[in-house]
mmCIF file of N, CA, C and O in Angstrom:
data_model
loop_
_atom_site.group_PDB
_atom_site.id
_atom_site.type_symbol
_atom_site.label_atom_id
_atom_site.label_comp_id
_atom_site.label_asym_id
_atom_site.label_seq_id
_atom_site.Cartn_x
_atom_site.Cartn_y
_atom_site.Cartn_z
ATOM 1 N N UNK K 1 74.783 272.043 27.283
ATOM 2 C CA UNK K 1 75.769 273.040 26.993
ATOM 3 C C UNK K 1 76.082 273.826 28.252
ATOM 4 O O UNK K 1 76.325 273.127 29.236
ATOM 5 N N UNK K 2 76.127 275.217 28.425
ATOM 6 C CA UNK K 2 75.804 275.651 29.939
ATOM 7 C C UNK K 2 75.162 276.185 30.278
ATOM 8 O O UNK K 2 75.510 277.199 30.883
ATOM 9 N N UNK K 3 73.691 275.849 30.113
ATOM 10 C CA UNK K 3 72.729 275.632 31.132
ATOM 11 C C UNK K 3 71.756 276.834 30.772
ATOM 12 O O UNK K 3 70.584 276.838 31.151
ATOM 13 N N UNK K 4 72.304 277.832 30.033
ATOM 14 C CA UNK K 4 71.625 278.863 29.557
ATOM 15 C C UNK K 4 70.625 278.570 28.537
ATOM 16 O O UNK K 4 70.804 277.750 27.636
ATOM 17 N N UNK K 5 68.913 279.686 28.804
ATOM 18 C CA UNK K 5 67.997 279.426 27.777
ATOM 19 C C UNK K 5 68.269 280.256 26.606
ATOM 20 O O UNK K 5 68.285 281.486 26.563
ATOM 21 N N UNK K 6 68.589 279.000 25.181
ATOM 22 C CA UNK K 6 69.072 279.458 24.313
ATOM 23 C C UNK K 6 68.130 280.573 23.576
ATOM 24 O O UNK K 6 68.645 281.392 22.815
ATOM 25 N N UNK K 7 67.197 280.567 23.750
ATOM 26 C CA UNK K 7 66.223 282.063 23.559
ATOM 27 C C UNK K 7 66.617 283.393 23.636
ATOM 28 O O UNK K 7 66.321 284.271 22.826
ATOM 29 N N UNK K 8 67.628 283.573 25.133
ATOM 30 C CA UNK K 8 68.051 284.542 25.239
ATOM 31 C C UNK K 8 68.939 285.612 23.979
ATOM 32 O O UNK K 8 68.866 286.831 23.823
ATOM 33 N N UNK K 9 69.791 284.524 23.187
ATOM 34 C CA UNK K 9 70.412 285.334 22.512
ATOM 35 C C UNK K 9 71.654 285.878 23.083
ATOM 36 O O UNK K 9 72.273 286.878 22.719
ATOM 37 N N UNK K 10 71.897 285.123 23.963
ATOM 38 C CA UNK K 10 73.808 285.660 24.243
ATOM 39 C C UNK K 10 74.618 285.291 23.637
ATOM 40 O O UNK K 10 74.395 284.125 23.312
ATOM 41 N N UNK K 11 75.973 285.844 23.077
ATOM 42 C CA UNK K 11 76.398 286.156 23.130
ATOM 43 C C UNK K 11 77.463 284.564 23.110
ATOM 44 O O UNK K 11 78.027 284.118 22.111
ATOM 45 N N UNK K 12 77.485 284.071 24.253
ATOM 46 C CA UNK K 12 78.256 282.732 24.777
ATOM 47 C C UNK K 12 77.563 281.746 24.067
ATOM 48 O O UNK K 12 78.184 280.768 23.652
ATOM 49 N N UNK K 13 75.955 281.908 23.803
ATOM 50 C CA UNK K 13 75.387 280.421 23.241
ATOM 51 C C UNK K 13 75.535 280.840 21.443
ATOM 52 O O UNK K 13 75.565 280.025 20.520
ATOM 53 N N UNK K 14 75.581 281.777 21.379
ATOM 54 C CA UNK K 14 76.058 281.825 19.289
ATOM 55 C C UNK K 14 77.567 281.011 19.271
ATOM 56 O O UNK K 14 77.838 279.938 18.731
ATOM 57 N N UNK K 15 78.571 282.058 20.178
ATOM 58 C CA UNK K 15 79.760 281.400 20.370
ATOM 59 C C UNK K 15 79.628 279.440 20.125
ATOM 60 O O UNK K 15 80.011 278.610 19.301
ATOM 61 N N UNK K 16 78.918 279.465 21.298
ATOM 62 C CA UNK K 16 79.183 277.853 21.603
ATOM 63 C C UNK K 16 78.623 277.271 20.100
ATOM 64 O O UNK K 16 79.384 276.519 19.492
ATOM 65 N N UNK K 17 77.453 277.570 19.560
ATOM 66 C CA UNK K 17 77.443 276.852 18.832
ATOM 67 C C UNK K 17 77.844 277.184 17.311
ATOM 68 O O UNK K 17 77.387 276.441 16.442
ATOM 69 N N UNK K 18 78.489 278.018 17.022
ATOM 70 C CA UNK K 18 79.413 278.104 16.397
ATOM 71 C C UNK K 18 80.310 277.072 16.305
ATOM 72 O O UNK K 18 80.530 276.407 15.293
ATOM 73 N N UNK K 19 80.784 276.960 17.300
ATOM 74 C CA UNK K 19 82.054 276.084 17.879
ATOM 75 C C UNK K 19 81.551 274.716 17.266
ATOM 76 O O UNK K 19 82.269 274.250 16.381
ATOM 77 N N UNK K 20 80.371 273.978 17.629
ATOM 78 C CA UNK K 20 79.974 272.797 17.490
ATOM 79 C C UNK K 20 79.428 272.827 16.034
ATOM 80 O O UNK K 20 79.386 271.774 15.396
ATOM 81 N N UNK K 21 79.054 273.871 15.547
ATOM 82 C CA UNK K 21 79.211 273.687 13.983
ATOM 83 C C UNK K 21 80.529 273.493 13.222
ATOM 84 O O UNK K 21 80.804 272.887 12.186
ATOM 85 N N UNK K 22 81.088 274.056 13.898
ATOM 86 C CA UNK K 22 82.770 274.148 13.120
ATOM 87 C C UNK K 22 83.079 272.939 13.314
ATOM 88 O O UNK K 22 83.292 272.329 12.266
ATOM 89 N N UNK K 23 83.243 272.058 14.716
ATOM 90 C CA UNK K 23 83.458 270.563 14.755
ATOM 91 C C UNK K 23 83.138 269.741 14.113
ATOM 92 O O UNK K 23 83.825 268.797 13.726
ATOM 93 N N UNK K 24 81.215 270.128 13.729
ATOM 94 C CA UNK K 24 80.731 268.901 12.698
ATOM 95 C C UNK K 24 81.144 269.121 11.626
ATOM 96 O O UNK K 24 81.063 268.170 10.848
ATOM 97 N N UNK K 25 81.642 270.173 11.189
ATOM 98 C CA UNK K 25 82.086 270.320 9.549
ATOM 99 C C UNK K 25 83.246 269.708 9.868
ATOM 100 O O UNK K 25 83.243 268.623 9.287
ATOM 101 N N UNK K 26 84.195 269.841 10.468
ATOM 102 C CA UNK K 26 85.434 268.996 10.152
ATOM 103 C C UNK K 26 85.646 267.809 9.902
ATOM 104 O O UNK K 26 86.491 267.233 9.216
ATOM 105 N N UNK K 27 84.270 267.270 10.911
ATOM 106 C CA UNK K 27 84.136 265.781 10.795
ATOM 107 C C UNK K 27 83.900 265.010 9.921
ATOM 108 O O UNK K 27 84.337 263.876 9.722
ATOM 109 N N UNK K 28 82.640 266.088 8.943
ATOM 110 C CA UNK K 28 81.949 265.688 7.837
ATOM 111 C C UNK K 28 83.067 265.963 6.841
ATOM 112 O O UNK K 28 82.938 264.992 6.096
ATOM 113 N N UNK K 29 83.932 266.569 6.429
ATOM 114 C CA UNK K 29 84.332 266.924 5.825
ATOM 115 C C UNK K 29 85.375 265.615 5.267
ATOM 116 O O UNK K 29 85.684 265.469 4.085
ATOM 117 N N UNK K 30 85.816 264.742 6.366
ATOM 118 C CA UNK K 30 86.794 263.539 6.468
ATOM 119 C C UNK K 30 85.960 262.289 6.011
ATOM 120 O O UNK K 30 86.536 261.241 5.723
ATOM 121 N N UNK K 31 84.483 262.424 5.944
ATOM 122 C CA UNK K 31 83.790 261.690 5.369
ATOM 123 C C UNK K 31 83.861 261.624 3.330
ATOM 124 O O UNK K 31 84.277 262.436 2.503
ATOM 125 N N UNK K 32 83.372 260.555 3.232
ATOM 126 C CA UNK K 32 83.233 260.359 2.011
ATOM 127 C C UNK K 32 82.174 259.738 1.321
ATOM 128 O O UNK K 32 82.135 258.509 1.382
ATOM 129 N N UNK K 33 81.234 260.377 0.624
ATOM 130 C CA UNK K 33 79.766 259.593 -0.212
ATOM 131 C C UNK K 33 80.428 259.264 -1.039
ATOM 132 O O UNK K 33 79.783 258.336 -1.526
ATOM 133 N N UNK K 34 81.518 259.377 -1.723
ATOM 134 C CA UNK K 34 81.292 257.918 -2.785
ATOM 135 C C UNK K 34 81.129 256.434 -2.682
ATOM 136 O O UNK K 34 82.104 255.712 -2.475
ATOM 137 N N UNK K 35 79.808 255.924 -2.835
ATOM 138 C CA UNK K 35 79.632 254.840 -2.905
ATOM 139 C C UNK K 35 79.942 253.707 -4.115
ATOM 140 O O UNK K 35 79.477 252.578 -4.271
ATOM 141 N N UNK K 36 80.929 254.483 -4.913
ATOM 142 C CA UNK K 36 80.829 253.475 -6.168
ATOM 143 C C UNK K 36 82.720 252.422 -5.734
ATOM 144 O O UNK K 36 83.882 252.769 -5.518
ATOM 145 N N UNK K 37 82.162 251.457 -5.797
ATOM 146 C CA UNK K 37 83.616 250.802 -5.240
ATOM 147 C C UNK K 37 83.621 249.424 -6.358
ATOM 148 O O UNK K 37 82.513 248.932 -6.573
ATOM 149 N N UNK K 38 84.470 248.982 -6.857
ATOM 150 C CA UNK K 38 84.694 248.143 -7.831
ATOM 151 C C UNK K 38 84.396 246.670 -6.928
ATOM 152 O O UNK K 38 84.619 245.691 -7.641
ATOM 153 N N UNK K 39 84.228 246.534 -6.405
ATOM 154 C CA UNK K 39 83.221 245.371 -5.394
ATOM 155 C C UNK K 39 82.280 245.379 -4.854
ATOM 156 O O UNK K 39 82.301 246.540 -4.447
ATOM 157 N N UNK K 40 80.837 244.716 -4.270
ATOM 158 C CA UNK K 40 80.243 244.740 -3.420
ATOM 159 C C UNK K 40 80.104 243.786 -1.957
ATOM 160 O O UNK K 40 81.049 243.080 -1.603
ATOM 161 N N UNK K 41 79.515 243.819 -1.592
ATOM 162 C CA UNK K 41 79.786 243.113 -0.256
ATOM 163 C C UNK K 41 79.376 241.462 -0.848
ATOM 164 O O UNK K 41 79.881 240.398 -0.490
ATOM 165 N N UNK K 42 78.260 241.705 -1.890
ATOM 166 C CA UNK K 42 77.531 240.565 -2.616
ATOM 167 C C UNK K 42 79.015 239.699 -3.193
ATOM 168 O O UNK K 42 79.382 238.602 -2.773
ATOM 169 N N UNK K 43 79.786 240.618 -4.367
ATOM 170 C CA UNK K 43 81.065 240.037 -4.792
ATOM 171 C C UNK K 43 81.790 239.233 -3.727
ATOM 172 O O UNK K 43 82.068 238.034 -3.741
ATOM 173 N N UNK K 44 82.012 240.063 -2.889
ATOM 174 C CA UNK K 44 82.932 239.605 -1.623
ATOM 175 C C UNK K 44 82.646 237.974 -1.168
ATOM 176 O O UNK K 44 83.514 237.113 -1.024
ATOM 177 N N UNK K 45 81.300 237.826 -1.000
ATOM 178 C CA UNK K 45 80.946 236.637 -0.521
ATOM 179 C C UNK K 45 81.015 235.462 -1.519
ATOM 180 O O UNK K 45 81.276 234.277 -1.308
ATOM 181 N N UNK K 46 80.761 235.999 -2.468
ATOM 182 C CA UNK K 46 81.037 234.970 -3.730
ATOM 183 C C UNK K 46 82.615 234.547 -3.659
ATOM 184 O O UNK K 46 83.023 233.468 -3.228
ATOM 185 N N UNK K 47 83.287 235.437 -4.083
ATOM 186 C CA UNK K 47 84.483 234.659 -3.784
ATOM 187 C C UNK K 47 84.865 234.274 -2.663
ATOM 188 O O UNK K 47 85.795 233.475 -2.556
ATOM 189 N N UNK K 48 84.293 234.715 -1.743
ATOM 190 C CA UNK K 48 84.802 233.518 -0.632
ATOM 191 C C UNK K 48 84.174 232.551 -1.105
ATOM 192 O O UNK K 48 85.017 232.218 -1.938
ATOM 193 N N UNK K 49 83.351 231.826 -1.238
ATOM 194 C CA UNK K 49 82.711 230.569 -1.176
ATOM 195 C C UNK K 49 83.499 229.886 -2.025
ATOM 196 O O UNK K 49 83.924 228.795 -1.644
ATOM 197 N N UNK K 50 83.855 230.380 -3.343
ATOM 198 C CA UNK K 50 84.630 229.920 -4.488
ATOM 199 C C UNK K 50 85.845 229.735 -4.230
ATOM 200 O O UNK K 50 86.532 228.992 -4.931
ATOM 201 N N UNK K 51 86.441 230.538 -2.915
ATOM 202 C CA UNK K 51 87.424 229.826 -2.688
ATOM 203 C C UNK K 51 88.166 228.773 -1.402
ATOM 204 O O UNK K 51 89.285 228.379 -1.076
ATOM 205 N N UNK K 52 86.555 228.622 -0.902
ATOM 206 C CA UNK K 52 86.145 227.762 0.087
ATOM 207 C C UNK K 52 85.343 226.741 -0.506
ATOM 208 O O UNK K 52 84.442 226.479 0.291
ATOM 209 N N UNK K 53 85.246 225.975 -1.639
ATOM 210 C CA UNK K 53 84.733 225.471 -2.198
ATOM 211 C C UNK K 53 84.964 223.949 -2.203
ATOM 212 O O UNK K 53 85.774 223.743 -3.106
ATOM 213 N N UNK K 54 84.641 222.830 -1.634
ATOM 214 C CA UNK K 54 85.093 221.470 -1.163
ATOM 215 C C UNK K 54 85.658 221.053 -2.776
ATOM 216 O O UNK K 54 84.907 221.235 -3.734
ATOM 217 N N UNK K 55 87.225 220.409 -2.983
ATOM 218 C CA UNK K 55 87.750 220.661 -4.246
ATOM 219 C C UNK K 55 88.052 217.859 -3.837
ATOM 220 O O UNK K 55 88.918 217.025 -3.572
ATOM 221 N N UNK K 56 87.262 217.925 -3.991
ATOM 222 C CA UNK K 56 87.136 215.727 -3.861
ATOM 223 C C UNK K 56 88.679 215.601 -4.507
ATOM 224 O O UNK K 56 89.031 216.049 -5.598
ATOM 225 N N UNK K 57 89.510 214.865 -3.533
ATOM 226 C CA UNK K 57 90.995 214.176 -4.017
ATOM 227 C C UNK K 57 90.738 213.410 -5.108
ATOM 228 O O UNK K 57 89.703 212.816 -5.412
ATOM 229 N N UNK K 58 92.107 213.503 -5.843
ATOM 230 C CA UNK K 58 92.005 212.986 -6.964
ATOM 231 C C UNK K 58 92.882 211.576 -6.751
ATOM 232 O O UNK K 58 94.111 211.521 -6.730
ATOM 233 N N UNK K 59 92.040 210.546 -6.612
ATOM 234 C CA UNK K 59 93.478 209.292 -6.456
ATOM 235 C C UNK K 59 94.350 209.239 -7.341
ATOM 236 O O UNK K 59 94.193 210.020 -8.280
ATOM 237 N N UNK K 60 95.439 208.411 -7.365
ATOM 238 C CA UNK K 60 96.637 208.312 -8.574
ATOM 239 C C UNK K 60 95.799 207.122 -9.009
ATOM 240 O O UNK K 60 95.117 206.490 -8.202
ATOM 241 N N UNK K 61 95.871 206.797 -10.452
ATOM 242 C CA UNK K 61 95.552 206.120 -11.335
ATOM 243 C C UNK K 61 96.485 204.708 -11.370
ATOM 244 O O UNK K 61 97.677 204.814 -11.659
ATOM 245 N N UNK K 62 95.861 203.280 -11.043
ATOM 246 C CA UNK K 62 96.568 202.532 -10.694
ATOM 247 C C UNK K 62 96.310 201.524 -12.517
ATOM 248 O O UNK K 62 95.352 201.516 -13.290
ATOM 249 N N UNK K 63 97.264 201.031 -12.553
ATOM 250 C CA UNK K 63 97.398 199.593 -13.694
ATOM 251 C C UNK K 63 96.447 198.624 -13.661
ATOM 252 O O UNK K 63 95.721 198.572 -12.667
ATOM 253 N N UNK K 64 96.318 197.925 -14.457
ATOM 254 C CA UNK K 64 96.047 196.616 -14.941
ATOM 255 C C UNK K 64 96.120 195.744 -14.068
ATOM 256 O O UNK K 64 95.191 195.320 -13.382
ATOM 257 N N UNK K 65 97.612 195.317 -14.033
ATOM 258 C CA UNK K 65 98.177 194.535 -12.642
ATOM 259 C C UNK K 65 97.963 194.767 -11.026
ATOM 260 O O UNK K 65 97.822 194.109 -9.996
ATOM 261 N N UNK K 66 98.040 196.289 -11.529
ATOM 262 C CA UNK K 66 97.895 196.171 -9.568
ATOM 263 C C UNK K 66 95.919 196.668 -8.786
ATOM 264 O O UNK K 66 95.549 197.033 -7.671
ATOM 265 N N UNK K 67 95.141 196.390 -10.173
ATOM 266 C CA UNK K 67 93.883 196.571 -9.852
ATOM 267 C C UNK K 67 93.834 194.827 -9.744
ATOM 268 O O UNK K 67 93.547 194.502 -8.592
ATOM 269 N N UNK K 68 93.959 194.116 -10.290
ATOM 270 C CA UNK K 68 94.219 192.506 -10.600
ATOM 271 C C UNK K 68 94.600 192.362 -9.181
ATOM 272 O O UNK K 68 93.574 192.175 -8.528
ATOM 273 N N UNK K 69 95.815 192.374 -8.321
ATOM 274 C CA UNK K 69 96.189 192.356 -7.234
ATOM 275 C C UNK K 69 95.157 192.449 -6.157
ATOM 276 O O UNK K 69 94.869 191.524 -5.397
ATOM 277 N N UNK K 70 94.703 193.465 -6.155
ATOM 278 C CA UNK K 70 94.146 194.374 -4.940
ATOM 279 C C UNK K 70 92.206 193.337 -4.897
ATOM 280 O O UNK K 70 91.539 192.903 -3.957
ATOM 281 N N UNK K 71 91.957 193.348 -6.601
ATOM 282 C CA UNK K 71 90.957 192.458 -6.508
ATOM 283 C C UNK K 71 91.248 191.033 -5.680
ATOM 284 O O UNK K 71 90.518 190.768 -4.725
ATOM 285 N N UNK K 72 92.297 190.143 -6.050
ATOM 286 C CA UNK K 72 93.052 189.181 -5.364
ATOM 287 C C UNK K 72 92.857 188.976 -4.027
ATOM 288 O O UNK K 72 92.280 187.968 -3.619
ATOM 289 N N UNK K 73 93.396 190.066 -3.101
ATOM 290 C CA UNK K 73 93.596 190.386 -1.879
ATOM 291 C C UNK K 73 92.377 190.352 -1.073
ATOM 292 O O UNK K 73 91.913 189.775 -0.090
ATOM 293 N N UNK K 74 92.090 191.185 -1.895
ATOM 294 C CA UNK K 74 90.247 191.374 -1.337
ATOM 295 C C UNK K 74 89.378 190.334 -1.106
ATOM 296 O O UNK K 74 88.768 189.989 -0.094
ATOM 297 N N UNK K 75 89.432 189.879 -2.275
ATOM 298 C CA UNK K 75 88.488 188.581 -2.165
ATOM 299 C C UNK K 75 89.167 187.394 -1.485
ATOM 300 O O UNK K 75 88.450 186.474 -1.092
ATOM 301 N N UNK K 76 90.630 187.328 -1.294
ATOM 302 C CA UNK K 76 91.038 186.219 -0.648
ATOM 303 C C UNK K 76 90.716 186.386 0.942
ATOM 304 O O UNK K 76 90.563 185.406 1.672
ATOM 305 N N UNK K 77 90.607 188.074 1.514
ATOM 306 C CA UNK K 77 90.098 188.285 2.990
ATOM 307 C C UNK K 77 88.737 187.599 2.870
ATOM 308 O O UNK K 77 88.500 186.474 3.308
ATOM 309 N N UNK K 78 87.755 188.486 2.153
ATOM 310 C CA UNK K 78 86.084 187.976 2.179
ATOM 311 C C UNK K 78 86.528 186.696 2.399
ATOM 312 O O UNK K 78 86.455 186.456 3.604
ATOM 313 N N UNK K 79 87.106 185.441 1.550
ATOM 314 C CA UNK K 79 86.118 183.737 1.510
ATOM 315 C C UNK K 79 87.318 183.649 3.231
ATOM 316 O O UNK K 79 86.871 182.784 3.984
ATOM 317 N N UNK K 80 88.118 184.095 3.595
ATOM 318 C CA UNK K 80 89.194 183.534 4.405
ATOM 319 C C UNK K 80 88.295 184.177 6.061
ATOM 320 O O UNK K 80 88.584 183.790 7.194
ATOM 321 N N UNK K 81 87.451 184.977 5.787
ATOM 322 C CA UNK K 81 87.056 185.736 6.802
ATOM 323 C C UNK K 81 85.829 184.835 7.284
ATOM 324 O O UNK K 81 85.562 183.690 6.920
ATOM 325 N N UNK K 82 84.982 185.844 8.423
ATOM 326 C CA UNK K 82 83.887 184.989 8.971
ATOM 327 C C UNK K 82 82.845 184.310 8.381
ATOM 328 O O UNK K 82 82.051 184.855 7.614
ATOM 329 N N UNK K 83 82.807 183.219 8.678
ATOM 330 C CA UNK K 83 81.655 182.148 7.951
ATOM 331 C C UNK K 83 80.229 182.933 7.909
ATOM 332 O O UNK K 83 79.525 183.201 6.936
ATOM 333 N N UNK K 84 80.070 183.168 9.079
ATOM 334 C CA UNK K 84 78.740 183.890 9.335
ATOM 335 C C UNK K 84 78.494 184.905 8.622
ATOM 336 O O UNK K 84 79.488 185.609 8.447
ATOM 337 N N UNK K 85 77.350 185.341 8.032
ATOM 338 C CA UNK K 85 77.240 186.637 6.648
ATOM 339 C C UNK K 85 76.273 186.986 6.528
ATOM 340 O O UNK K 85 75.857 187.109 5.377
ATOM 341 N N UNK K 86 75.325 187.359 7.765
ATOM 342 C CA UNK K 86 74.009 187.671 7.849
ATOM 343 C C UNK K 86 73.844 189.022 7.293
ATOM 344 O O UNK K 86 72.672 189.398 7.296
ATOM 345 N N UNK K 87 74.542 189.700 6.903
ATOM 346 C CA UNK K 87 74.551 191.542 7.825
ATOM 347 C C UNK K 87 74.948 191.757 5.716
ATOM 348 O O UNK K 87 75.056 190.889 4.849
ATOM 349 N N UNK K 88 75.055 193.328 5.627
ATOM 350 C CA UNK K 88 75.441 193.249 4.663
ATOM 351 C C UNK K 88 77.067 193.947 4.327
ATOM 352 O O UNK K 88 77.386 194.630 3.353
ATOM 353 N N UNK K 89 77.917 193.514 5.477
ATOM 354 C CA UNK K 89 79.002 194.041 5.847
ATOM 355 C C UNK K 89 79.881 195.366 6.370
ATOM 356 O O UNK K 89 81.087 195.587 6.479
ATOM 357 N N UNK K 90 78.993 195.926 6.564
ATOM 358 C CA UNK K 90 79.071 197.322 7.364
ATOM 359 C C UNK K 90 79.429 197.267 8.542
ATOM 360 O O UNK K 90 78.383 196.917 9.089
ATOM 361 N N UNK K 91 80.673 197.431 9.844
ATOM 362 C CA UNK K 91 80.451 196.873 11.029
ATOM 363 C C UNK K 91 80.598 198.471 11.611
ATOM 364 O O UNK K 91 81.221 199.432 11.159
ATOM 365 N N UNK K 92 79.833 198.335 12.689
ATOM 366 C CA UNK K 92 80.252 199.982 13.585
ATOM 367 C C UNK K 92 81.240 199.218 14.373
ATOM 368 O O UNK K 92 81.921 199.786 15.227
#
């Protein structure tokens, strides 16, 4: 503050801290204890996750015929493909 031993009782150090009481009340005053808030930080995280939540594609639903096809195709690559078939078809 300035430098004076507040023991003395002047005059300037009531002043001063007067002053710095009056500041902290203003400050405090802009504060707020209500802690009751219609969320918690706990809520908060929940819905994030829920709405970060891995949601698996849904394929389109294929026919009769064109599952028939695709079986076709498939198996005409496998017997048309490599003779060799050691492995259990996985290639990196």
């Amino acid at each position: 503050m300035s430098g004076k031993d507040p023991r003395n009782g002047d005059p300037d150090d009531s002043h001063e801290r007067e002053l710095i009481d009056l500041e902290f009340q203003s400050m405090v005053e802009g504060l707020s204890l209500d802690q009751s808030s219609p969320t918690t930080y706990l809520d908060d995280l929940d819905k994030f996750e829920d709405q970060n939540r891995f949601q698996p594609p849904t394929p389109p639903k294929v026919g009769l015929s064109e599952t028939v096809k695709r079986i076709s195709k498939s198996f005409k690559k496998w017997k048309n493909g490599p003779t060799f078939r050691d492995d259990d078809g996985a290639a990196l």
